[in-house]
Amino acid sequence: MSPFRLTRTLPEDATGAALRADVRAGLTGSPRTLPPKWFYDARGSELFEEITALPEYYPTRAEREILLARAGDIAAVSGARTLVELGSGSSEKTRHLIAALGGLHTYVPVDVSESALAGAGRALAAERPGLEVHALVADFTAELALPDTPGPRLVAFLGGTIGNLLPTERAAFLASVRALLAPGDALLLGTDLVKDEKTLVRAYDDAAGVTAAFNKNVLAVLDRELGADFDPDAFDHVALWDAEHEWIEMRLRSRTAQSVKIPALELVVDFAEGEELRTEVSAKFRQEGVRAELAAAGLDLARWWTDEEGRFALSLSVAR
Ligand SMILES: C[S@@+](CC[C@H](N)C(=O)[O-])C[C@H]1O[C@@H](n2cnc3c(N)ncnc32)[C@H](O)[C@@H]1O
């Protein structure tokens, strides 16, 4: 069994304050929005894992296919001794990469979901004797204090999670990732690609209703954490393709005119019948756009790999 450490960089209260600030800003603004990070309590993380196995949800399978084919190349180009993974969740696909990184000294999974981190971190430490696993409960959109570990460093950001950030947020995020790297260190980035609308919408609106349950889970988080009285059954799950921005939007549409109380914020939110709350944006990418966004942050695209069907891309870029 290897060493396993879990550090909470977010004090309990900081998370609560951030949730309150996000919910107040998001529900009093127009249109109403909530940031997707609040989906991921223990139940949300479980539901996301169920989504990754759905027949309609191709991104996980496509990204795993690329990782299996390219893990050796990634190891050769990066020579990583420290692997930092942002939004690591179950770390399930990362196992293939860790197995290929022969000289790896430390794995640093970073996630807001403590339950996902604890499960994945312990399993990995048990599987790979000699590998130090130092899990960080942290928000990857805030400044990260990484443990002092040997270079070269490889930062992985998989699952297409970068698409959940809006373009201006992505630019700030990539700049902050660049700041974690020394020249020659690398970023491994998973990006879902633009494709036909039907395939995209189905991936976010599955027949079994798991994505709908995941979407509504954010209301359960607000009910539990803020004492709100959202009734998840009073909202419909909506997934639609925005062709102008080339992103999927997940929304919750109010079935009726209703008032929701949020005692922790001393707030009452009135929803009109049919009014929508945006809960997630999931941008889809093209190679030239990814190259340009990386370059603007000081990262040079070195490799671009897709799955056989060209649905998803993994890119490796190197810090200037
Ligand atoms: C779409 S899932 C991807 C999980 C995994 N990387 C994969 O590829 O299957 C997004 C992950 O990022 C985490 N997450 C979302 N927003 C975050 C944030 N702001 N800071 C840290 N983790 C976050 C979630 O808890 C979840 O585990």
Coordinates of C-alpha atoms and ligand atoms in Angstrom, one line a residue:
M1 CA 0.0 0.0 0.0
S2 CA 1.4 3.4 -1.0
P3 CA 1.1 6.6 1.0
F4 CA -2.3 8.3 0.6
R5 CA -3.0 11.8 1.9
L6 CA -6.1 13.9 1.5
T7 CA -5.9 17.6 2.0
R8 CA -8.9 19.9 2.2
T9 CA -7.8 23.3 0.9
L10 CA -11.3 24.5 1.2
P11 CA -12.4 25.0 4.9
E12 CA -16.0 23.8 5.4
D13 CA -17.2 27.4 5.7
A14 CA -15.4 28.6 2.5
T15 CA -17.4 26.0 0.5
G16 CA -20.6 27.2 2.2
A17 CA -19.8 30.8 1.5
A18 CA -19.0 30.1 -2.1
L19 CA -22.2 28.2 -2.6
R20 CA -24.3 31.0 -1.1
A21 CA -22.6 33.6 -3.2
D22 CA -23.0 31.5 -6.4
V23 CA -26.6 30.7 -5.7
R24 CA -27.5 34.3 -4.9
A25 CA -25.8 35.7 -8.0
G26 CA -27.1 33.0 -10.2
L27 CA -30.7 32.9 -9.2
T28 CA -31.2 36.7 -9.0
G29 CA -29.5 37.3 -12.4
S30 CA -31.1 37.1 -15.8
P31 CA -31.1 34.5 -17.3
R32 CA -31.0 32.4 -14.1
T33 CA -27.9 30.2 -13.9
L34 CA -26.0 27.9 -11.5
P35 CA -22.3 26.8 -11.9
P36 CA -22.0 23.1 -12.6
K37 CA -19.5 22.4 -9.8
W38 CA -22.5 22.2 -7.3
F39 CA -23.8 19.1 -9.0
Y40 CA -21.1 17.0 -7.4
D41 CA -22.0 16.0 -3.9
A42 CA -21.6 12.3 -3.2
R43 CA -24.9 11.5 -5.0
G44 CA -24.0 13.8 -8.0
S45 CA -20.6 12.0 -8.3
E46 CA -22.3 8.6 -8.3
L47 CA -24.8 9.8 -11.0
F48 CA -22.0 11.1 -13.1
E49 CA -20.3 7.7 -13.0
E50 CA -23.6 6.2 -14.1
I51 CA -23.7 8.7 -17.0
T52 CA -20.3 7.6 -18.2
A53 CA -21.6 4.0 -18.8
L54 CA -24.8 5.1 -20.7
P55 CA -25.0 4.0 -24.3
E56 CA -25.7 7.6 -25.4
Y57 CA -22.7 9.1 -23.5
Y58 CA -19.9 8.4 -26.0
P59 CA -17.2 10.9 -24.5
T60 CA -15.9 8.6 -21.8
R61 CA -15.6 5.6 -24.1
A62 CA -14.0 7.7 -26.8
E63 CA -11.5 9.3 -24.4
R64 CA -10.6 5.9 -22.9
E65 CA -10.0 4.5 -26.4
I66 CA -7.5 7.4 -27.1
L67 CA -5.8 7.0 -23.7
L68 CA -5.3 3.3 -24.2
A69 CA -3.8 3.8 -27.6
R70 CA -1.6 6.8 -26.7
A71 CA -0.6 6.4 -23.0
G72 CA 2.9 5.3 -24.1
D73 CA 3.3 8.4 -26.3
I74 CA 2.1 10.7 -23.5
A75 CA 4.6 9.1 -21.1
A76 CA 7.4 9.5 -23.7
V77 CA 6.7 13.1 -24.5
S78 CA 6.0 14.3 -20.9
G79 CA 8.5 12.1 -19.0
A80 CA 6.2 13.0 -16.0
R81 CA 7.3 12.3 -12.4
T82 CA 4.3 14.2 -11.0
L83 CA 0.8 13.8 -12.5
V84 CA -1.8 16.4 -11.4
E85 CA -5.3 15.7 -12.5
L86 CA -8.0 18.4 -12.3
G87 CA -11.6 17.3 -11.8
S88 CA -10.4 13.8 -11.4
G89 CA -13.7 12.2 -10.2
S90 CA -13.3 8.4 -10.1
S91 CA -9.8 8.6 -11.8
E92 CA -11.1 5.6 -13.7
K93 CA -9.6 6.4 -17.1
T94 CA -6.4 7.8 -15.5
R95 CA -5.4 4.3 -14.4
H96 CA -4.3 3.6 -18.0
L97 CA -2.1 6.7 -18.0
I98 CA -0.7 6.0 -14.6
A99 CA 0.2 2.4 -15.7
A100 CA 2.2 3.8 -18.6
L101 CA 4.0 6.5 -16.7
G102 CA 6.9 4.4 -15.5
G103 CA 8.8 7.1 -13.7
L104 CA 5.8 8.5 -11.9
H105 CA 6.5 9.6 -8.3
T106 CA 3.3 11.3 -7.2
Y107 CA -0.3 11.5 -8.4
V108 CA -2.2 14.6 -7.2
P109 CA -6.0 14.2 -8.0
V110 CA -7.9 17.5 -7.4
D111 CA -11.7 17.6 -7.1
V112 CA -14.5 19.4 -5.2
S113 CA -16.0 16.0 -4.5
E114 CA -14.4 14.6 -1.4
S115 CA -16.2 11.3 -1.6
A116 CA -15.0 10.7 -5.2
L117 CA -11.4 11.7 -4.3
A118 CA -11.3 9.5 -1.2
G119 CA -12.5 6.4 -3.0
A120 CA -10.3 6.8 -6.1
G121 CA -7.2 7.9 -4.2
R122 CA -7.3 4.9 -1.8
A123 CA -7.8 2.4 -4.6
L124 CA -5.0 3.8 -6.6
A125 CA -2.6 3.9 -3.7
A126 CA -3.4 0.3 -3.0
E127 CA -2.9 -0.7 -6.7
R128 CA 0.4 1.0 -7.4
P129 CA 2.9 0.3 -4.6
G130 CA 5.5 3.1 -4.4
L131 CA 3.2 5.8 -5.9
E132 CA 2.4 8.6 -3.6
V133 CA -1.2 9.8 -3.9
H134 CA -1.9 13.2 -2.5
A135 CA -5.5 14.1 -3.1
L136 CA -6.6 17.8 -2.9
V137 CA -10.2 18.8 -2.2
A138 CA -10.0 22.1 -4.1
D139 CA -11.8 24.3 -6.7
F140 CA -9.7 24.2 -9.9
T141 CA -11.1 27.6 -10.8
A142 CA -9.4 29.1 -7.8
E143 CA -5.7 29.4 -7.1
L144 CA -4.2 25.9 -6.4
A145 CA -1.5 25.3 -3.9
L146 CA 0.1 22.1 -5.2
P147 CA 2.4 19.9 -3.0
D148 CA 6.1 20.3 -3.7
T149 CA 6.8 17.2 -5.8
P150 CA 9.5 16.3 -8.4
G151 CA 9.2 17.4 -12.0
P152 CA 8.6 17.1 -14.9
R153 CA 4.9 17.8 -14.1
L154 CA 2.0 16.7 -16.3
V155 CA -1.4 18.3 -15.6
A156 CA -4.4 16.3 -17.0
F157 CA -7.8 17.7 -17.5
L158 CA -10.0 15.0 -18.9
G159 CA -13.6 14.2 -19.6
G160 CA -14.2 17.4 -21.7
T161 CA -14.7 19.2 -18.4
I162 CA -13.0 22.3 -19.8
G163 CA -16.2 22.7 -21.9
N164 CA -18.1 23.5 -18.7
L165 CA -16.2 26.8 -18.5
L166 CA -17.4 29.8 -20.5
P167 CA -14.9 31.2 -23.0
T168 CA -13.6 34.0 -20.7
E169 CA -13.4 31.6 -17.8
R170 CA -11.5 29.2 -20.0
A171 CA -8.9 31.8 -20.8
A172 CA -8.4 32.6 -17.1
F173 CA -8.3 28.9 -16.2
L174 CA -5.7 28.0 -18.9
A175 CA -3.5 30.9 -17.7
S176 CA -3.7 29.5 -14.2
V177 CA -2.8 26.0 -15.4
R178 CA 0.2 27.5 -17.3
A179 CA 1.2 29.1 -14.0
L180 CA 1.4 25.6 -12.4
L181 CA 3.9 24.5 -15.1
A182 CA 7.6 25.1 -15.6
P183 CA 8.8 25.4 -19.2
G184 CA 8.7 22.0 -20.8
D185 CA 6.0 20.7 -18.5
A186 CA 2.8 19.5 -20.3
L187 CA -1.0 19.7 -20.2
L188 CA -3.1 16.7 -21.4
L189 CA -6.5 18.1 -22.3
G190 CA -9.6 16.1 -23.2
T191 CA -12.0 18.0 -25.5
D192 CA -15.3 16.8 -27.0
L193 CA -15.6 17.8 -30.6
V194 CA -18.3 19.5 -32.6
K195 CA -20.5 16.9 -34.3
D196 CA -24.1 16.4 -35.4
E197 CA -26.8 17.8 -33.1
K198 CA -28.7 14.6 -32.6
T199 CA -25.7 12.7 -31.2
L200 CA -24.8 15.6 -29.0
V201 CA -28.3 16.1 -27.6
R202 CA -28.8 12.4 -27.0
A203 CA -25.6 12.4 -24.9
Y204 CA -27.2 14.9 -22.5
D205 CA -30.8 13.5 -22.6
D206 CA -30.5 9.8 -22.2
A207 CA -33.5 7.4 -22.5
A208 CA -33.1 6.1 -18.9
G209 CA -33.3 9.6 -17.4
V210 CA -29.9 9.4 -15.6
T211 CA -28.8 12.8 -16.9
A212 CA -32.1 14.3 -15.9
A213 CA -31.6 13.0 -12.3
F214 CA -28.0 14.4 -12.3
N215 CA -29.3 17.7 -13.5
K216 CA -32.0 17.8 -10.8
N217 CA -29.5 16.8 -8.1
V218 CA -28.3 20.4 -7.9
L219 CA -31.7 21.3 -6.5
A220 CA -31.3 18.6 -3.8
V221 CA -28.0 20.1 -3.0
L222 CA -29.6 23.5 -2.5
D223 CA -32.4 22.0 -0.5
R224 CA -30.0 20.3 1.9
E225 CA -27.3 22.9 2.1
L226 CA -29.4 26.1 2.1
G227 CA -32.7 24.8 3.4
A228 CA -34.4 25.6 0.1
D229 CA -37.7 24.0 -0.8
F230 CA -37.1 23.2 -4.5
D231 CA -39.3 20.3 -5.6
P232 CA -37.3 18.5 -8.3
D233 CA -40.5 17.1 -9.8
A234 CA -41.7 20.6 -10.5
F235 CA -38.9 21.0 -13.0
D236 CA -38.2 19.3 -16.4
H237 CA -34.7 18.4 -17.6
V238 CA -33.8 20.2 -20.9
A239 CA -30.8 19.7 -23.1
L240 CA -30.3 21.7 -26.2
W241 CA -27.6 22.5 -28.8
D242 CA -26.6 26.2 -29.2
A243 CA -25.2 26.2 -32.8
E244 CA -24.0 29.8 -32.5
H245 CA -21.8 29.2 -29.4
E246 CA -21.2 25.5 -30.3
W247 CA -22.2 24.3 -26.9
I248 CA -24.8 22.1 -25.2
E249 CA -26.9 23.7 -22.5
M250 CA -28.5 21.8 -19.7
R251 CA -31.4 23.6 -18.2
L252 CA -34.2 23.0 -15.6
R253 CA -37.6 24.3 -16.8
S254 CA -40.2 25.2 -14.3
R255 CA -43.4 23.2 -14.9
T256 CA -45.6 25.8 -13.3
A257 CA -45.5 29.3 -11.8
Q258 CA -43.9 28.8 -8.4
S259 CA -42.1 30.5 -5.6
V260 CA -39.0 28.8 -4.1
K261 CA -37.8 29.8 -0.6
I262 CA -34.1 29.7 0.2
P263 CA -33.9 30.5 3.9
A264 CA -30.1 30.6 4.2
L265 CA -30.1 33.5 1.8
E266 CA -33.3 35.0 3.0
L267 CA -34.4 34.9 -0.6
V268 CA -37.6 33.9 -2.5
V269 CA -37.2 33.1 -6.2
D270 CA -40.3 33.3 -8.4
F271 CA -40.3 31.1 -11.5
A272 CA -42.8 31.8 -14.2
E273 CA -44.3 28.7 -15.9
G274 CA -41.8 27.5 -18.5
E275 CA -39.0 29.7 -17.1
E276 CA -35.6 28.1 -17.4
L277 CA -32.5 27.9 -15.1
R278 CA -29.2 27.1 -16.9
T279 CA -27.3 24.6 -15.0
E280 CA -24.5 23.6 -17.4
V281 CA -22.8 24.7 -20.6
S282 CA -20.8 22.0 -22.3
A283 CA -18.8 23.5 -25.2
K284 CA -17.7 21.4 -28.1
F285 CA -14.4 22.1 -29.8
R286 CA -12.4 22.2 -33.1
Q287 CA -8.7 21.7 -33.3
E288 CA -7.9 25.2 -34.5
G289 CA -9.8 26.7 -31.6
V290 CA -8.1 24.5 -29.0
R291 CA -4.7 25.4 -30.5
A292 CA -5.4 29.1 -30.3
E293 CA -6.8 29.0 -26.8
L294 CA -3.7 27.0 -25.6
A295 CA -1.3 29.3 -27.4
A296 CA -2.9 32.4 -25.8
A297 CA -2.1 30.9 -22.4
G298 CA 1.6 30.1 -23.4
L299 CA 1.0 26.4 -24.2
D300 CA 2.1 25.0 -27.6
L301 CA 0.0 22.1 -29.0
A302 CA 2.4 19.2 -29.6
R303 CA 0.1 16.2 -30.2
W304 CA -3.6 15.9 -31.2
W305 CA -5.2 12.5 -31.1
T306 CA -8.9 11.5 -31.8
D307 CA -10.8 8.3 -31.4
E308 CA -11.4 6.2 -34.5
E309 CA -14.8 7.9 -35.1
G310 CA -13.3 11.4 -34.6
R311 CA -15.8 12.3 -31.8
F312 CA -13.4 13.3 -29.1
A313 CA -9.8 14.7 -28.9
L314 CA -6.9 14.4 -26.5
S315 CA -4.2 17.0 -26.9
L316 CA -0.8 17.3 -25.4
S317 CA 0.6 20.8 -25.1
V318 CA 3.9 22.0 -23.8
A319 CA 4.6 25.1 -21.6
R320 CA 6.7 27.7 -23.4
Ligands
LIG1 C1 -17.5 15.9 -16.1 S1 -16.8 15.2 -14.6 C2 -15.3 14.4 -15.2 C3 -14.8 13.4 -14.3 C4 -13.5 12.7 -14.8 N1 -12.4 13.6 -15.0 C5 -13.9 12.0 -16.1 O1 -13.2 12.3 -17.1 O2 -14.7 11.1 -16.1 C6 -16.2 16.7 -13.8 C7 -15.4 16.4 -12.5 O3 -14.9 17.7 -12.1 C8 -15.2 18.0 -10.8 N2 -15.4 19.4 -10.7 C9 -16.3 20.2 -11.3 N3 -16.1 21.5 -11.1 C10 -15.0 21.6 -10.3 C11 -14.2 22.7 -9.7 N4 -14.6 23.9 -10.0 N5 -13.1 22.4 -9.0 C12 -12.7 21.1 -8.8 N6 -13.4 20.0 -9.3 C13 -14.5 20.3 -10.0 C14 -16.5 17.2 -10.5 O4 -16.6 16.9 -9.1 C15 -16.3 15.9 -11.4 O5 -15.5 14.9 -10.7

